[in-house]
Amino acid sequence: MQNTPLIHDPDGGMPRLLEIMRCLRDPDTGCPWDIEQNFNTIAPYTIEEAFEVADAIARSDWGELEGELGDLLLQTVYHTQMGEEAGHFTFDTVVKSISDKMVARHPHVFGDESRDKSSEQQTADWEKIKATERAGKAQTRTLDGVAIGLPALTRAVKLQKRAARVGFDWPDTSHVIDKIVEEAGELVEARDTMTKTEMVDEFGDLLFVVANLARHLDIDPEDALRGTNAKFTRRFEAIEDVLAAENKTPAQSDLAEMDALWDAVKVQEKKRQD
């Protein structure tokens, strides 16, 4: 049993959490499940925790956010513990790395550069610094360094932004919209003759162009879709509430009735907004 004083010290801070993770991963006395994990098996949990942080923020649930940030911090501690075991890095070197990066990327705060810059100029300078960092890592191709593990729509936008920097971009939204119509038409017209693999490929092309339209309109597609998901949930639950008042469930209703209720919910929402 792992029972060091630090583990039970409520004021132990970061050293306490690091010690807890070390004990959980101890090959002789740790938790069997934790011992079995590796970078690949923990990575999905890391992504999930990041989304749960975003969800708490979207709901302005600050008590929940506190817990979710702790869960996300635990993911960093988990990965750094495994990194130390494998001899790749330690928690201290990870902290040093990000600290050095933040100082290097903010010369207008920590260096001699003037802070008298527009947000656009600061963004441009930030990208130049990142490009220099990528060159130092031998990431010389335009699309190098765009993380594969990002949500697909977010990664699509980042890839498109990188390509646009070197001139590979449509000049205005009309070309993007034309391409959306073209891709959607191809998918619909050929759906009866394409294989499933071909349909998936064509549908991916359509989503990629929609992401491009979002970029041209300065819209975060992930944020837009999250908003629509929330709106759909809110409206469908309103339909359920109306049906429940009539002692009915959606399964006991039909499309025509639910569609009419949907329209009524939209009208009520618009009235509240006005």
PDB file of N, CA, C and O in Angstrom, residues 92-154:
ATOM      1  N   ASP A  92       9.229  18.372 -14.987  1.00  0.00           N
ATOM      2  CA  ASP A  92      10.009  19.604 -14.926  1.00  0.00           C
ATOM      3  C   ASP A  92      10.463  20.053 -16.310  1.00  0.00           C
ATOM      4  O   ASP A  92      10.447  21.258 -16.624  1.00  0.00           O
ATOM      5  N   THR A  93      10.876  19.112 -17.165  1.00  0.00           N
ATOM      6  CA  THR A  93      11.330  19.510 -18.504  1.00  0.00           C
ATOM      7  C   THR A  93      10.153  19.967 -19.361  1.00  0.00           C
ATOM      8  O   THR A  93      10.300  20.846 -20.217  1.00  0.00           O
ATOM      9  N   VAL A  94       8.966  19.388 -19.133  1.00  0.00           N
ATOM     10  CA  VAL A  94       7.772  19.835 -19.851  1.00  0.00           C
ATOM     11  C   VAL A  94       7.435  21.264 -19.453  1.00  0.00           C
ATOM     12  O   VAL A  94       7.131  22.111 -20.302  1.00  0.00           O
ATOM     13  N   VAL A  95       7.498  21.550 -18.144  1.00  0.00           N
ATOM     14  CA  VAL A  95       7.223  22.906 -17.661  1.00  0.00           C
ATOM     15  C   VAL A  95       8.254  23.889 -18.215  1.00  0.00           C
ATOM     16  O   VAL A  95       7.913  25.003 -18.648  1.00  0.00           O
ATOM     17  N   LYS A  96       9.526  23.483 -18.227  1.00  0.00           N
ATOM     18  CA  LYS A  96      10.585  24.356 -18.764  1.00  0.00           C
ATOM     19  C   LYS A  96      10.332  24.636 -20.238  1.00  0.00           C
ATOM     20  O   LYS A  96      10.490  25.768 -20.713  1.00  0.00           O
ATOM     21  N   SER A  97       9.926  23.603 -20.973  1.00  0.00           N
ATOM     22  CA  SER A  97       9.718  23.749 -22.414  1.00  0.00           C
ATOM     23  C   SER A  97       8.623  24.761 -22.716  1.00  0.00           C
ATOM     24  O   SER A  97       8.801  25.661 -23.548  1.00  0.00           O
ATOM     25  N   ILE A  98       7.491  24.647 -22.038  1.00  0.00           N
ATOM     26  CA  ILE A  98       6.388  25.566 -22.322  1.00  0.00           C
ATOM     27  C   ILE A  98       6.711  26.968 -21.819  1.00  0.00           C
ATOM     28  O   ILE A  98       6.330  27.975 -22.440  1.00  0.00           O
ATOM     29  N   SER A  99       7.443  27.072 -20.706  1.00  0.00           N
ATOM     30  CA  SER A  99       7.823  28.391 -20.195  1.00  0.00           C
ATOM     31  C   SER A  99       8.761  29.089 -21.173  1.00  0.00           C
ATOM     32  O   SER A  99       8.578  30.282 -21.490  1.00  0.00           O
ATOM     33  N   ASP A 100       9.758  28.352 -21.662  1.00  0.00           N
ATOM     34  CA  ASP A 100      10.688  28.923 -22.644  1.00  0.00           C
ATOM     35  C   ASP A 100       9.943  29.356 -23.905  1.00  0.00           C
ATOM     36  O   ASP A 100      10.229  30.411 -24.484  1.00  0.00           O
ATOM     37  N   LYS A 101       8.977  28.546 -24.325  1.00  0.00           N
ATOM     38  CA  LYS A 101       8.227  28.849 -25.540  1.00  0.00           C
ATOM     39  C   LYS A 101       7.404  30.128 -25.372  1.00  0.00           C
ATOM     40  O   LYS A 101       7.364  30.986 -26.264  1.00  0.00           O
ATOM     41  N   MET A 102       6.752  30.274 -24.219  1.00  0.00           N
ATOM     42  CA  MET A 102       5.933  31.456 -23.997  1.00  0.00           C
ATOM     43  C   MET A 102       6.776  32.734 -23.954  1.00  0.00           C
ATOM     44  O   MET A 102       6.377  33.778 -24.469  1.00  0.00           O
ATOM     45  N   VAL A 103       7.949  32.650 -23.343  1.00  0.00           N
ATOM     46  CA  VAL A 103       8.835  33.815 -23.296  1.00  0.00           C
ATOM     47  C   VAL A 103       9.310  34.160 -24.702  1.00  0.00           C
ATOM     48  O   VAL A 103       9.292  35.331 -25.116  1.00  0.00           O
ATOM     49  N   ALA A 104       9.707  33.130 -25.488  1.00  0.00           N
ATOM     50  CA  ALA A 104      10.212  33.367 -26.838  1.00  0.00           C
ATOM     51  C   ALA A 104       9.133  33.917 -27.763  1.00  0.00           C
ATOM     52  O   ALA A 104       9.416  34.729 -28.656  1.00  0.00           O
ATOM     53  N   ARG A 105       7.871  33.493 -27.547  1.00  0.00           N
ATOM     54  CA  ARG A 105       6.791  33.915 -28.441  1.00  0.00           C
ATOM     55  C   ARG A 105       6.172  35.259 -28.046  1.00  0.00           C
ATOM     56  O   ARG A 105       5.301  35.761 -28.743  1.00  0.00           O
ATOM     57  N   HIS A 106       6.627  35.833 -26.942  1.00  0.00           N
ATOM     58  CA  HIS A 106       6.096  37.129 -26.503  1.00  0.00           C
ATOM     59  C   HIS A 106       7.228  38.135 -26.282  1.00  0.00           C
ATOM     60  O   HIS A 106       7.390  38.671 -25.178  1.00  0.00           O
ATOM     61  N   PRO A 107       8.002  38.410 -27.332  1.00  0.00           N
ATOM     62  CA  PRO A 107       9.102  39.377 -27.170  1.00  0.00           C
ATOM     63  C   PRO A 107       8.595  40.781 -26.833  1.00  0.00           C
ATOM     64  O   PRO A 107       9.339  41.592 -26.282  1.00  0.00           O
ATOM     65  N   HIS A 108       7.318  41.059 -27.151  1.00  0.00           N
ATOM     66  CA  HIS A 108       6.753  42.376 -26.838  1.00  0.00           C
ATOM     67  C   HIS A 108       6.361  42.485 -25.370  1.00  0.00           C
ATOM     68  O   HIS A 108       6.012  43.576 -24.896  1.00  0.00           O
ATOM     69  N   VAL A 109       6.415  41.354 -24.638  1.00  0.00           N
ATOM     70  CA  VAL A 109       6.134  41.363 -23.201  1.00  0.00           C
ATOM     71  C   VAL A 109       7.400  41.095 -22.403  1.00  0.00           C
ATOM     72  O   VAL A 109       7.691  41.767 -21.411  1.00  0.00           O
ATOM     73  N   PHE A 110       8.186  40.098 -22.847  1.00  0.00           N
ATOM     74  CA  PHE A 110       9.365  39.670 -22.088  1.00  0.00           C
ATOM     75  C   PHE A 110      10.683  40.094 -22.732  1.00  0.00           C
ATOM     76  O   PHE A 110      11.751  39.797 -22.203  1.00  0.00           O
ATOM     77  N   GLY A 111      10.612  40.770 -23.882  1.00  0.00           N
ATOM     78  CA  GLY A 111      11.828  41.189 -24.574  1.00  0.00           C
ATOM     79  C   GLY A 111      11.846  42.684 -24.827  1.00  0.00           C
ATOM     80  O   GLY A 111      11.224  43.461 -24.106  1.00  0.00           O
ATOM     81  N   ASP A 112      12.546  43.068 -25.892  1.00  0.00           N
ATOM     82  CA  ASP A 112      12.760  44.484 -26.182  1.00  0.00           C
ATOM     83  C   ASP A 112      11.759  45.053 -27.180  1.00  0.00           C
ATOM     84  O   ASP A 112      11.789  46.258 -27.463  1.00  0.00           O
ATOM     85  N   GLU A 113      10.890  44.210 -27.737  1.00  0.00           N
ATOM     86  CA  GLU A 113       9.949  44.712 -28.737  1.00  0.00           C
ATOM     87  C   GLU A 113       8.849  45.555 -28.094  1.00  0.00           C
ATOM     88  O   GLU A 113       8.479  45.351 -26.937  1.00  0.00           O
ATOM     89  N   SER A 114       8.304  46.474 -28.866  1.00  0.00           N
ATOM     90  CA  SER A 114       7.250  47.351 -28.376  1.00  0.00           C
ATOM     91  C   SER A 114       5.928  46.586 -28.253  1.00  0.00           C
ATOM     92  O   SER A 114       5.616  45.725 -29.066  1.00  0.00           O
ATOM     93  N   ARG A 115       5.152  46.948 -27.231  1.00  0.00           N
ATOM     94  CA  ARG A 115       3.814  46.373 -27.062  1.00  0.00           C
ATOM     95  C   ARG A 115       2.794  47.115 -27.903  1.00  0.00           C
ATOM     96  O   ARG A 115       1.622  46.726 -27.957  1.00  0.00           O
ATOM     97  N   ASP A 116       3.216  48.175 -28.557  1.00  0.00           N
ATOM     98  CA  ASP A 116       2.304  49.010 -29.342  1.00  0.00           C
ATOM     99  C   ASP A 116       2.059  48.372 -30.708  1.00  0.00           C
ATOM    100  O   ASP A 116       2.560  48.834 -31.736  1.00  0.00           O
ATOM    101  N   LYS A 117       1.286  47.279 -30.674  1.00  0.00           N
ATOM    102  CA  LYS A 117       0.975  46.544 -31.906  1.00  0.00           C
ATOM    103  C   LYS A 117      -0.517  46.240 -31.933  1.00  0.00           C
ATOM    104  O   LYS A 117      -1.146  46.063 -30.888  1.00  0.00           O
ATOM    105  N   SER A 118      -1.051  46.126 -33.136  1.00  0.00           N
ATOM    106  CA  SER A 118      -2.438  45.680 -33.270  1.00  0.00           C
ATOM    107  C   SER A 118      -2.490  44.179 -33.036  1.00  0.00           C
ATOM    108  O   SER A 118      -1.461  43.478 -33.101  1.00  0.00           O
ATOM    109  N   SER A 119      -3.696  43.671 -32.757  1.00  0.00           N
ATOM    110  CA  SER A 119      -3.839  42.229 -32.562  1.00  0.00           C
ATOM    111  C   SER A 119      -3.467  41.484 -33.841  1.00  0.00           C
ATOM    112  O   SER A 119      -2.919  40.376 -33.788  1.00  0.00           O
ATOM    113  N   GLU A 120      -3.738  42.107 -34.996  1.00  0.00           N
ATOM    114  CA  GLU A 120      -3.382  41.471 -36.273  1.00  0.00           C
ATOM    115  C   GLU A 120      -1.872  41.341 -36.414  1.00  0.00           C
ATOM    116  O   GLU A 120      -1.363  40.306 -36.860  1.00  0.00           O
ATOM    117  N   GLN A 121      -1.140  42.410 -36.021  1.00  0.00           N
ATOM    118  CA  GLN A 121       0.314  42.359 -36.122  1.00  0.00           C
ATOM    119  C   GLN A 121       0.886  41.343 -35.140  1.00  0.00           C
ATOM    120  O   GLN A 121       1.834  40.620 -35.461  1.00  0.00           O
ATOM    121  N   GLN A 122       0.310  41.269 -33.939  1.00  0.00           N
ATOM    122  CA  GLN A 122       0.776  40.283 -32.970  1.00  0.00           C
ATOM    123  C   GLN A 122       0.540  38.870 -33.483  1.00  0.00           C
ATOM    124  O   GLN A 122       1.388  37.989 -33.300  1.00  0.00           O
ATOM    125  N   THR A 123      -0.609  38.646 -34.133  1.00  0.00           N
ATOM    126  CA  THR A 123      -0.890  37.322 -34.700  1.00  0.00           C
ATOM    127  C   THR A 123       0.109  36.990 -35.797  1.00  0.00           C
ATOM    128  O   THR A 123       0.620  35.861 -35.871  1.00  0.00           O
ATOM    129  N   ALA A 124       0.406  37.970 -36.661  1.00  0.00           N
ATOM    130  CA  ALA A 124       1.382  37.742 -37.739  1.00  0.00           C
ATOM    131  C   ALA A 124       2.755  37.431 -37.166  1.00  0.00           C
ATOM    132  O   ALA A 124       3.454  36.525 -37.650  1.00  0.00           O
ATOM    133  N   ASP A 125       3.155  38.184 -36.135  1.00  0.00           N
ATOM    134  CA  ASP A 125       4.460  37.935 -35.502  1.00  0.00           C
ATOM    135  C   ASP A 125       4.497  36.549 -34.867  1.00  0.00           C
ATOM    136  O   ASP A 125       5.510  35.840 -34.927  1.00  0.00           O
ATOM    137  N   TRP A 126       3.385  36.164 -34.226  1.00  0.00           N
ATOM    138  CA  TRP A 126       3.282  34.850 -33.589  1.00  0.00           C
ATOM    139  C   TRP A 126       3.500  33.754 -34.633  1.00  0.00           C
ATOM    140  O   TRP A 126       4.226  32.788 -34.392  1.00  0.00           O
ATOM    141  N   GLU A 127       2.872  33.899 -35.785  1.00  0.00           N
ATOM    142  CA  GLU A 127       2.995  32.888 -36.834  1.00  0.00           C
ATOM    143  C   GLU A 127       4.413  32.832 -37.377  1.00  0.00           C
ATOM    144  O   GLU A 127       4.917  31.752 -37.711  1.00  0.00           O
ATOM    145  N   LYS A 128       5.077  33.976 -37.459  1.00  0.00           N
ATOM    146  CA  LYS A 128       6.469  33.984 -37.920  1.00  0.00           C
ATOM    147  C   LYS A 128       7.365  33.228 -36.944  1.00  0.00           C
ATOM    148  O   LYS A 128       8.246  32.464 -37.348  1.00  0.00           O
ATOM    149  N   ILE A 129       7.125  33.462 -35.651  1.00  0.00           N
ATOM    150  CA  ILE A 129       7.927  32.774 -34.631  1.00  0.00           C
ATOM    151  C   ILE A 129       7.682  31.275 -34.700  1.00  0.00           C
ATOM    152  O   ILE A 129       8.616  30.464 -34.624  1.00  0.00           O
ATOM    153  N   LYS A 130       6.417  30.876 -34.854  1.00  0.00           N
ATOM    154  CA  LYS A 130       6.089  29.458 -34.951  1.00  0.00           C
ATOM    155  C   LYS A 130       6.729  28.838 -36.188  1.00  0.00           C
ATOM    156  O   LYS A 130       7.189  27.691 -36.158  1.00  0.00           O
ATOM    157  N   ALA A 131       6.752  29.586 -37.302  1.00  0.00           N
ATOM    158  CA  ALA A 131       7.377  29.080 -38.529  1.00  0.00           C
ATOM    159  C   ALA A 131       8.865  28.846 -38.311  1.00  0.00           C
ATOM    160  O   ALA A 131       9.428  27.850 -38.783  1.00  0.00           O
ATOM    161  N   THR A 132       9.508  29.759 -37.574  1.00  0.00           N
ATOM    162  CA  THR A 132      10.930  29.596 -37.255  1.00  0.00           C
ATOM    163  C   THR A 132      11.143  28.357 -36.392  1.00  0.00           C
ATOM    164  O   THR A 132      12.101  27.597 -36.587  1.00  0.00           O
ATOM    165  N   GLU A 133      10.234  28.145 -35.427  1.00  0.00           N
ATOM    166  CA  GLU A 133      10.329  26.961 -34.573  1.00  0.00           C
ATOM    167  C   GLU A 133      10.181  25.680 -35.393  1.00  0.00           C
ATOM    168  O   GLU A 133      10.911  24.711 -35.174  1.00  0.00           O
ATOM    169  N   ARG A 134       9.233  25.688 -36.337  1.00  0.00           N
ATOM    170  CA  ARG A 134       9.041  24.496 -37.170  1.00  0.00           C
ATOM    171  C   ARG A 134      10.272  24.227 -38.015  1.00  0.00           C
ATOM    172  O   ARG A 134      10.667  23.072 -38.216  1.00  0.00           O
ATOM    173  N   ALA A 135      10.892  25.288 -38.522  1.00  0.00           N
ATOM    174  CA  ALA A 135      12.102  25.118 -39.331  1.00  0.00           C
ATOM    175  C   ALA A 135      13.214  24.500 -38.501  1.00  0.00           C
ATOM    176  O   ALA A 135      13.991  23.667 -38.993  1.00  0.00           O
ATOM    177  N   GLY A 136      13.260  24.888 -37.223  1.00  0.00           N
ATOM    178  CA  GLY A 136      14.263  24.310 -36.332  1.00  0.00           C
ATOM    179  C   GLY A 136      14.024  22.842 -36.052  1.00  0.00           C
ATOM    180  O   GLY A 136      14.934  22.112 -35.652  1.00  0.00           O
ATOM    181  N   LYS A 137      12.783  22.377 -36.254  1.00  0.00           N
ATOM    182  CA  LYS A 137      12.446  20.966 -36.070  1.00  0.00           C
ATOM    183  C   LYS A 137      12.472  20.206 -37.394  1.00  0.00           C
ATOM    184  O   LYS A 137      11.992  19.086 -37.486  1.00  0.00           O
ATOM    185  N   ALA A 138      13.021  20.841 -38.430  1.00  0.00           N
ATOM    186  CA  ALA A 138      13.066  20.252 -39.776  1.00  0.00           C
ATOM    187  C   ALA A 138      11.667  20.050 -40.344  1.00  0.00           C
ATOM    188  O   ALA A 138      11.438  19.191 -41.189  1.00  0.00           O
ATOM    189  N   GLN A 139      10.699  20.852 -39.877  1.00  0.00           N
ATOM    190  CA  GLN A 139       9.354  20.827 -40.446  1.00  0.00           C
ATOM    191  C   GLN A 139       9.293  21.911 -41.517  1.00  0.00           C
ATOM    192  O   GLN A 139       8.856  23.027 -41.289  1.00  0.00           O
ATOM    193  N   THR A 140       9.756  21.563 -42.715  1.00  0.00           N
ATOM    194  CA  THR A 140       9.933  22.560 -43.764  1.00  0.00           C
ATOM    195  C   THR A 140       8.759  22.640 -44.728  1.00  0.00           C
ATOM    196  O   THR A 140       8.650  23.594 -45.492  1.00  0.00           O
ATOM    197  N   ARG A 141       7.883  21.642 -44.714  1.00  0.00           N
ATOM    198  CA  ARG A 141       6.730  21.682 -45.615  1.00  0.00           C
ATOM    199  C   ARG A 141       5.647  22.601 -45.048  1.00  0.00           C
ATOM    200  O   ARG A 141       5.535  22.784 -43.827  1.00  0.00           O
ATOM    201  N   THR A 142       4.845  23.142 -45.935  1.00  0.00           N
ATOM    202  CA  THR A 142       3.835  24.126 -45.540  1.00  0.00           C
ATOM    203  C   THR A 142       2.877  23.585 -44.492  1.00  0.00           C
ATOM    204  O   THR A 142       2.486  24.295 -43.563  1.00  0.00           O
ATOM    205  N   LEU A 143       2.482  22.316 -44.625  1.00  0.00           N
ATOM    206  CA  LEU A 143       1.469  21.755 -43.742  1.00  0.00           C
ATOM    207  C   LEU A 143       2.053  20.990 -42.560  1.00  0.00           C
ATOM    208  O   LEU A 143       1.295  20.406 -41.777  1.00  0.00           O
ATOM    209  N   ASP A 144       3.362  20.999 -42.409  1.00  0.00           N
ATOM    210  CA  ASP A 144       3.983  20.317 -41.274  1.00  0.00           C
ATOM    211  C   ASP A 144       3.526  20.928 -39.958  1.00  0.00           C
ATOM    212  O   ASP A 144       3.357  22.139 -39.839  1.00  0.00           O
ATOM    213  N   GLY A 145       3.323  20.073 -38.961  1.00  0.00           N
ATOM    214  CA  GLY A 145       3.035  20.544 -37.620  1.00  0.00           C
ATOM    215  C   GLY A 145       1.572  20.763 -37.306  1.00  0.00           C
ATOM    216  O   GLY A 145       1.243  21.132 -36.178  1.00  0.00           O
ATOM    217  N   VAL A 146       0.676  20.550 -38.281  1.00  0.00           N
ATOM    218  CA  VAL A 146      -0.756  20.644 -37.988  1.00  0.00           C
ATOM    219  C   VAL A 146      -1.178  19.303 -37.395  1.00  0.00           C
ATOM    220  O   VAL A 146      -1.211  18.288 -38.085  1.00  0.00           O
ATOM    221  N   ALA A 147      -1.503  19.301 -36.118  1.00  0.00           N
ATOM    222  CA  ALA A 147      -1.699  18.055 -35.370  1.00  0.00           C
ATOM    223  C   ALA A 147      -2.781  17.168 -35.981  1.00  0.00           C
ATOM    224  O   ALA A 147      -3.899  17.629 -36.273  1.00  0.00           O
ATOM    225  N   ILE A 148      -2.456  15.891 -36.146  1.00  0.00           N
ATOM    226  CA  ILE A 148      -3.396  14.931 -36.715  1.00  0.00           C
ATOM    227  C   ILE A 148      -4.563  14.687 -35.767  1.00  0.00           C
ATOM    228  O   ILE A 148      -5.687  14.418 -36.192  1.00  0.00           O
ATOM    229  N   GLY A 149      -4.320  14.799 -34.465  1.00  0.00           N
ATOM    230  CA  GLY A 149      -5.347  14.477 -33.485  1.00  0.00           C
ATOM    231  C   GLY A 149      -6.390  15.562 -33.252  1.00  0.00           C
ATOM    232  O   GLY A 149      -7.291  15.379 -32.442  1.00  0.00           O
ATOM    233  N   LEU A 150      -6.293  16.677 -33.960  1.00  0.00           N
ATOM    234  CA  LEU A 150      -7.294  17.734 -33.805  1.00  0.00           C
ATOM    235  C   LEU A 150      -8.659  17.262 -34.306  1.00  0.00           C
ATOM    236  O   LEU A 150      -8.740  16.373 -35.164  1.00  0.00           O
ATOM    237  N   PRO A 151      -9.755  17.847 -33.806  1.00  0.00           N
ATOM    238  CA  PRO A 151     -11.057  17.574 -34.422  1.00  0.00           C
ATOM    239  C   PRO A 151     -10.969  17.847 -35.916  1.00  0.00           C
ATOM    240  O   PRO A 151     -10.313  18.806 -36.342  1.00  0.00           O
ATOM    241  N   ALA A 152     -11.617  17.010 -36.718  1.00  0.00           N
ATOM    242  CA  ALA A 152     -11.422  17.045 -38.165  1.00  0.00           C
ATOM    243  C   ALA A 152     -11.730  18.402 -38.783  1.00  0.00           C
ATOM    244  O   ALA A 152     -10.989  18.887 -39.651  1.00  0.00           O
ATOM    245  N   LEU A 153     -12.826  19.047 -38.362  1.00  0.00           N
ATOM    246  CA  LEU A 153     -13.172  20.342 -38.939  1.00  0.00           C
ATOM    247  C   LEU A 153     -12.137  21.403 -38.569  1.00  0.00           C
ATOM    248  O   LEU A 153     -11.755  22.234 -39.394  1.00  0.00           O
ATOM    249  N   THR A 154     -11.664  21.366 -37.323  1.00  0.00           N
ATOM    250  CA  THR A 154     -10.645  22.310 -36.886  1.00  0.00           C
ATOM    251  C   THR A 154      -9.356  22.102 -37.670  1.00  0.00           C
ATOM    252  O   THR A 154      -8.714  23.063 -38.118  1.00  0.00           O
TER     253      THR A 154
END
